[in-house]
Amino acid sequence: MKQQIIRSSLIEKDLARLLDEWKYDGLFLLTDENTDKICFPLIEKIPEIQRAKKYCIASGDHHKNIETLSAVWKFLTENGANRKSLLINLGGGMLTDLGGFAAATFKRGIRFINIPTTLLGAVDAAVGGKTGINFRGLKNEIGVFASAIAVLIDADFFKTLDRANLLSGYAEMLKHALLTSDAANPKVRKQGFMSLLQMDMENLNYPKLNDLLFESILVKERIVEEDLAEQGIRKALNLGHTFGHAFESLSHELKKPVLHGYAVAWGIVCELYLSFIKLGFDKDILLKIAYFVKENYGVFTFDCHQYSRLHELMQHDKKNESGNICFTLLKAIGAIEINQTAGLKEIDETLDFYCDFFHI
Ligand code: GLY
């Protein structure tokens, strides 16, 4: 069944309507320490929510683990959840990933609704059916593909996000805009990546952000509909993530952690450079994006001694195949080339470009 994506302007009304539509036996709600305080009050007056059983987990990606998962299963069991029960996940990507996995595995699967409360969660984690937890230091190592029956998105939640968390989600929106072209899909791509680059990130226009967000979600939705289990075209969504994950991991090792979307933004710049040298991607577009990233995301610094550590991290990327470091690259905007490989010389040339461009 197709996942419903609902653009909500009054979450209380829209959630109440949705709960009225779906028949269930027992309603359960998952929050975390932050969303319990900030977001739950927006839905707590709904009579069905007042009757629901609520469980609050600790926030932070380091709690996306087997212990928290087990606690959620225990909560469902002890409160009589059955195959017809419904779980609502109210939170960011960590919570919707873990809650989705708990629901997908409890009694071989109960239905769940995601209400993402961060921009990153709305544009990426909550949509598209990837669920899971981290295991033995490896991110999202254990999980299943299982789609929420509905994703309810209310941009009002994002007004409480700080600039860094907004930018983190915005990087995934940039990625989606690069994956579709006017010619390929005029209906999906009404505004395109130039509208994203023109956005004043210091002075956000929220209605405009909301329009761009839904255009962006549509891009992901279309790709996931074609290839839920990431056997082919869904790999397009990995654009920026091979370098991005290596930067993110290095930032944790160096004890100067960066948000996921920041690492993806720098990763996009690197992978567009790789696209330029290998596939002839337009250099002017690459530079436009690189300037936007530099101005808004700043720079992640490392020195050339860390190139070899970045190689190692890329070599451990779970997207690799047959011992090769794999990338999604672009010939042009919307002209996606998955399963591309690059040697260490090309990777180093890309890192040199990054260091020169960002003056590090
Ligand atoms: N975050 C990439 C995907 O959902 O496939």
XYZ file of C-alpha atoms and ligand atoms in Angstrom:
365
model
C 0.000 0.000 0.000
C 1.271 3.470 -0.900
C 2.496 5.517 2.022
C 0.274 8.588 2.525
C 2.213 11.822 2.890
C 0.074 14.484 4.449
C 0.923 18.162 4.504
C -0.652 19.396 7.671
C -1.333 22.951 8.713
C -3.223 22.004 11.856
C -1.710 18.867 13.271
C -4.395 18.338 15.915
C -7.183 18.325 13.331
C -5.316 16.270 10.734
C -4.130 13.620 13.171
C -7.609 13.309 14.684
C -9.043 12.795 11.181
C -6.392 10.221 10.329
C -7.034 8.264 13.530
C -10.715 8.302 12.739
C -10.049 6.803 9.300
C -7.840 3.953 10.492
C -9.391 1.171 12.523
C -7.056 -0.115 15.202
C -7.115 -2.031 18.443
C -4.964 -0.054 20.859
C -3.116 3.154 20.118
C 0.517 3.625 21.186
C 2.709 6.689 21.042
C 6.478 6.998 21.083
C 8.185 10.275 21.996
C 11.664 11.267 23.151
C 12.740 13.638 25.929
C 12.604 16.621 23.572
C 9.498 15.895 21.541
C 7.626 14.893 24.682
C 8.087 18.422 26.010
C 7.935 20.473 22.817
C 5.752 18.566 20.335
C 3.461 16.289 22.332
C 1.480 19.272 23.778
C 0.320 20.053 20.214
C -1.554 16.747 19.975
C -2.341 15.829 23.571
C -5.889 17.205 23.498
C -7.044 14.724 20.857
C -9.328 12.270 22.740
C -7.740 9.213 21.043
C -4.294 10.447 22.080
C -5.480 10.881 25.658
C -6.508 7.229 25.657
C -3.268 6.113 23.972
C -0.373 4.532 25.896
C 2.724 6.710 25.643
C 6.377 5.788 26.021
C 9.206 8.314 26.114
C 12.740 7.265 25.136
C 16.042 9.057 25.742
C 16.995 11.321 22.841
C 20.254 11.217 20.860
C 21.588 8.882 18.196
C 23.617 6.910 20.777
C 20.291 5.671 22.192
C 19.243 4.228 18.820
C 20.300 0.811 20.017
C 19.102 -2.662 20.928
C 18.469 -1.688 24.582
C 16.069 1.121 23.649
C 14.437 -1.103 21.045
C 13.957 -3.851 23.603
C 12.402 -1.337 26.025
C 9.893 -0.323 23.330
C 8.983 -3.978 22.607
C 8.566 -4.490 26.375
C 6.295 -1.453 26.614
C 4.143 -2.751 23.734
C 3.913 -6.245 25.230
C 3.147 -5.063 28.756
C 0.416 -2.772 27.503
C -1.359 -5.400 25.466
C -0.457 -4.337 21.927
C -1.655 -6.795 19.289
C -1.436 -7.206 15.519
C -4.184 -4.612 15.006
C -2.549 -1.952 17.171
C -1.168 1.291 15.797
C 2.030 3.069 16.849
C 2.618 6.788 16.337
C 6.265 7.876 16.168
C 6.650 11.531 17.152
C 10.224 12.675 16.684
C 13.269 13.147 14.499
C 15.073 10.579 12.380
C 16.467 8.627 15.326
C 12.978 8.112 16.756
C 11.175 7.311 13.498
C 13.930 4.829 12.531
C 13.793 3.040 15.873
C 10.019 3.268 16.318
C 9.465 2.074 12.746
C 11.736 -0.913 13.370
C 10.004 -1.721 16.677
C 6.619 -1.651 14.908
C 7.825 -3.608 11.869
C 9.132 -6.444 14.046
C 6.592 -6.548 16.895
C 4.350 -9.616 16.334
C 5.811 -9.665 12.784
C 4.642 -6.158 12.129
C 2.072 -3.637 13.292
C 1.108 -0.441 11.463
C 2.750 2.856 12.320
C 2.425 6.556 11.542
C 5.430 8.893 11.479
C 5.181 12.499 12.591
C 8.652 13.918 11.905
C 9.567 16.877 14.076
C 12.815 17.882 12.360
C 13.409 19.039 8.795
C 15.949 16.238 8.291
C 13.434 13.689 9.539
C 10.685 15.035 7.291
C 12.725 15.147 4.109
C 14.564 11.888 4.669
C 14.175 9.424 7.556
C 10.396 9.440 8.037
C 9.666 8.857 4.357
C 10.640 5.815 2.328
C 10.504 2.853 4.675
C 14.045 2.527 6.010
C 13.891 1.532 9.671
C 16.577 0.306 12.007
C 19.049 0.762 14.824
C 22.808 1.130 15.247
C 24.735 -1.968 16.328
C 28.297 -2.377 17.650
C 29.265 1.119 16.550
C 27.844 0.674 13.040
C 25.099 3.046 11.986
C 21.788 1.536 10.876
C 23.402 -1.896 10.838
C 20.238 -3.783 11.759
C 16.903 -2.917 10.207
C 14.176 -3.681 7.719
C 12.352 -1.877 4.949
C 8.868 -1.111 6.263
C 6.806 1.924 5.353
C 4.685 3.950 7.718
C 1.044 3.911 6.635
C 1.142 7.692 6.801
C 3.638 10.479 7.334
C 2.110 13.618 8.765
C 4.231 16.721 8.291
C 3.545 20.017 9.993
C 6.181 22.656 9.215
C 5.221 24.485 12.426
C 7.418 22.017 14.283
C 10.438 23.303 12.380
C 10.023 26.827 13.747
C 11.547 25.652 17.016
C 14.629 24.220 15.288
C 17.910 26.086 15.473
C 19.662 27.214 12.287
C 22.110 24.311 12.341
C 19.328 21.717 12.438
C 17.452 23.502 9.670
C 20.574 23.536 7.522
C 21.153 19.870 8.248
C 17.770 18.986 6.717
C 18.256 21.503 3.927
C 21.306 19.601 2.637
C 19.096 16.594 1.854
C 16.720 18.952 0.029
C 19.653 20.189 -2.079
C 20.474 16.573 -2.859
C 16.916 15.819 -3.983
C 16.876 18.924 -6.186
C 20.035 17.719 -7.943
C 18.437 14.348 -8.676
C 15.655 15.593 -10.899
C 15.621 17.872 -13.906
C 12.926 20.095 -15.418
C 12.980 18.084 -18.597
C 12.795 14.750 -16.811
C 9.963 15.699 -14.560
C 8.335 19.104 -14.880
C 5.482 18.190 -12.526
C 7.743 17.144 -9.685
C 10.348 19.798 -10.175
C 8.490 23.080 -10.160
C 11.143 25.245 -8.577
C 14.383 23.325 -8.815
C 17.729 23.736 -7.178
C 18.179 27.457 -8.030
C 15.218 28.276 -5.734
C 17.020 26.411 -2.979
C 20.247 28.329 -3.566
C 18.338 31.627 -3.537
C 16.791 30.986 -0.114
C 17.970 33.410 2.561
C 18.959 30.996 5.304
C 19.412 33.838 7.832
C 15.862 35.000 7.351
C 13.809 31.953 6.539
C 10.577 32.256 4.659
C 8.719 29.297 6.242
C 5.837 29.028 3.740
C 8.407 28.957 0.923
C 10.476 26.387 2.821
C 7.350 24.277 3.204
C 6.655 24.388 -0.565
C 10.229 23.403 -1.352
C 10.089 20.656 1.274
C 7.071 18.998 -0.310
C 8.599 19.246 -3.765
C 11.667 17.602 -2.303
C 9.724 14.807 -0.589
C 8.019 14.084 -3.896
C 11.414 13.443 -5.494
C 12.286 10.899 -2.812
C 8.825 9.340 -2.920
C 9.064 8.761 -6.680
C 12.466 7.107 -6.385
C 11.407 4.893 -3.464
C 8.233 3.811 -5.270
C 10.429 2.475 -8.044
C 12.940 0.707 -5.814
C 12.048 0.356 -2.121
C 14.801 -2.156 -1.311
C 17.650 -0.138 -2.882
C 18.622 -2.624 -5.559
C 18.981 0.068 -8.212
C 17.772 3.640 -8.601
C 17.275 4.239 -4.848
C 21.084 4.380 -4.699
C 20.642 7.838 -6.267
C 19.689 9.003 -2.776
C 23.261 8.274 -1.714
C 24.571 11.287 -3.647
C 26.990 13.126 -1.353
C 26.969 10.332 1.203
C 30.194 8.428 0.422
C 32.377 11.447 1.214
C 29.687 12.691 3.591
C 29.706 9.610 5.828
C 33.523 9.620 5.884
C 33.538 13.291 6.991
C 30.866 12.577 9.600
C 32.789 9.593 11.031
C 36.096 11.494 11.021
C 34.427 14.403 12.804
C 33.380 12.012 15.597
C 36.871 10.501 15.796
C 38.387 13.989 16.037
C 35.867 14.827 18.796
C 34.441 17.729 16.788
C 31.183 16.119 15.664
C 29.206 17.656 12.841
C 25.509 17.217 12.048
C 24.681 14.634 9.379
C 23.369 17.191 6.876
C 26.514 19.316 7.168
C 28.649 16.307 6.273
C 26.284 15.591 3.360
C 26.584 19.205 2.129
C 30.399 18.933 2.010
C 30.010 15.444 0.530
C 27.798 16.825 -2.248
C 30.479 19.376 -3.167
C 33.086 16.577 -3.358
C 30.887 14.220 -5.336
C 29.906 16.943 -7.799
C 33.618 17.595 -8.303
C 34.097 13.875 -8.936
C 31.141 14.073 -11.334
C 32.893 16.965 -13.083
C 36.192 15.129 -13.581
C 34.689 11.743 -14.440
C 31.411 12.554 -16.193
C 31.712 16.149 -17.352
C 29.240 17.660 -14.853
C 28.919 21.438 -15.402
C 31.649 23.262 -13.456
C 29.603 26.481 -13.070
C 26.831 24.591 -11.313
C 29.373 22.817 -9.134
C 30.842 26.185 -8.096
C 27.416 27.747 -7.429
C 26.624 24.917 -5.043
C 30.089 24.967 -3.490
C 29.741 28.728 -2.749
C 26.304 28.191 -1.184
C 27.702 25.413 1.001
C 30.753 27.466 2.007
C 28.619 30.462 2.921
C 26.024 28.564 4.916
C 27.733 25.451 6.258
C 31.259 26.768 6.737
C 33.953 24.169 6.486
C 34.996 20.902 8.057
C 38.753 21.067 8.556
C 41.256 18.258 8.397
C 44.793 18.085 7.079
C 46.370 16.009 4.354
C 47.600 13.457 6.956
C 43.952 12.521 7.374
C 43.439 11.637 3.704
C 44.378 8.018 4.425
C 41.883 7.803 7.298
C 39.187 9.171 4.968
C 40.139 6.476 2.415
C 39.757 3.797 5.113
C 36.388 5.150 6.186
C 35.187 5.191 2.557
C 36.451 1.652 2.098
C 34.192 0.524 4.975
C 31.116 2.212 3.530
C 28.271 -0.295 3.385
C 27.330 0.865 -0.120
C 30.565 -0.515 -1.598
C 30.548 -3.514 -3.907
C 33.283 -5.980 -4.919
C 35.919 -4.121 -2.901
C 35.361 -0.856 -4.833
C 34.421 2.469 -3.279
C 31.035 3.272 -4.821
C 29.441 6.620 -5.544
C 26.304 8.041 -7.074
C 27.435 10.702 -9.538
C 25.730 13.038 -11.995
C 26.364 13.758 -15.678
C 24.073 16.749 -15.282
C 21.256 17.750 -12.938
C 18.835 14.822 -12.995
C 21.182 12.628 -15.087
C 22.012 10.082 -12.400
C 24.789 7.487 -12.671
C 24.688 4.932 -9.850
C 27.396 2.330 -9.066
C 30.276 4.599 -10.084
C 33.713 3.797 -8.703
C 36.755 6.013 -8.182
C 40.363 5.206 -7.446
C 42.456 6.737 -4.665
C 44.070 9.196 -7.113
C 40.673 10.645 -8.081
C 39.571 10.687 -4.450
C 42.737 12.597 -3.476
C 42.261 15.051 -6.343
C 38.740 15.651 -5.018
C 40.017 16.190 -1.471
C 42.617 18.627 -2.860
C 39.828 20.544 -4.612
C 37.850 20.622 -1.325
C 40.867 21.899 0.638
C 41.682 24.573 -1.968
C 38.109 25.733 -2.340
C 37.453 25.933 1.394
C 40.950 27.318 2.095
C 42.023 24.700 4.563
N 18.463 8.178 3.111
C 18.508 7.569 1.853
C 17.374 6.641 1.585
O 16.350 6.729 2.231
O 17.503 5.795 0.742
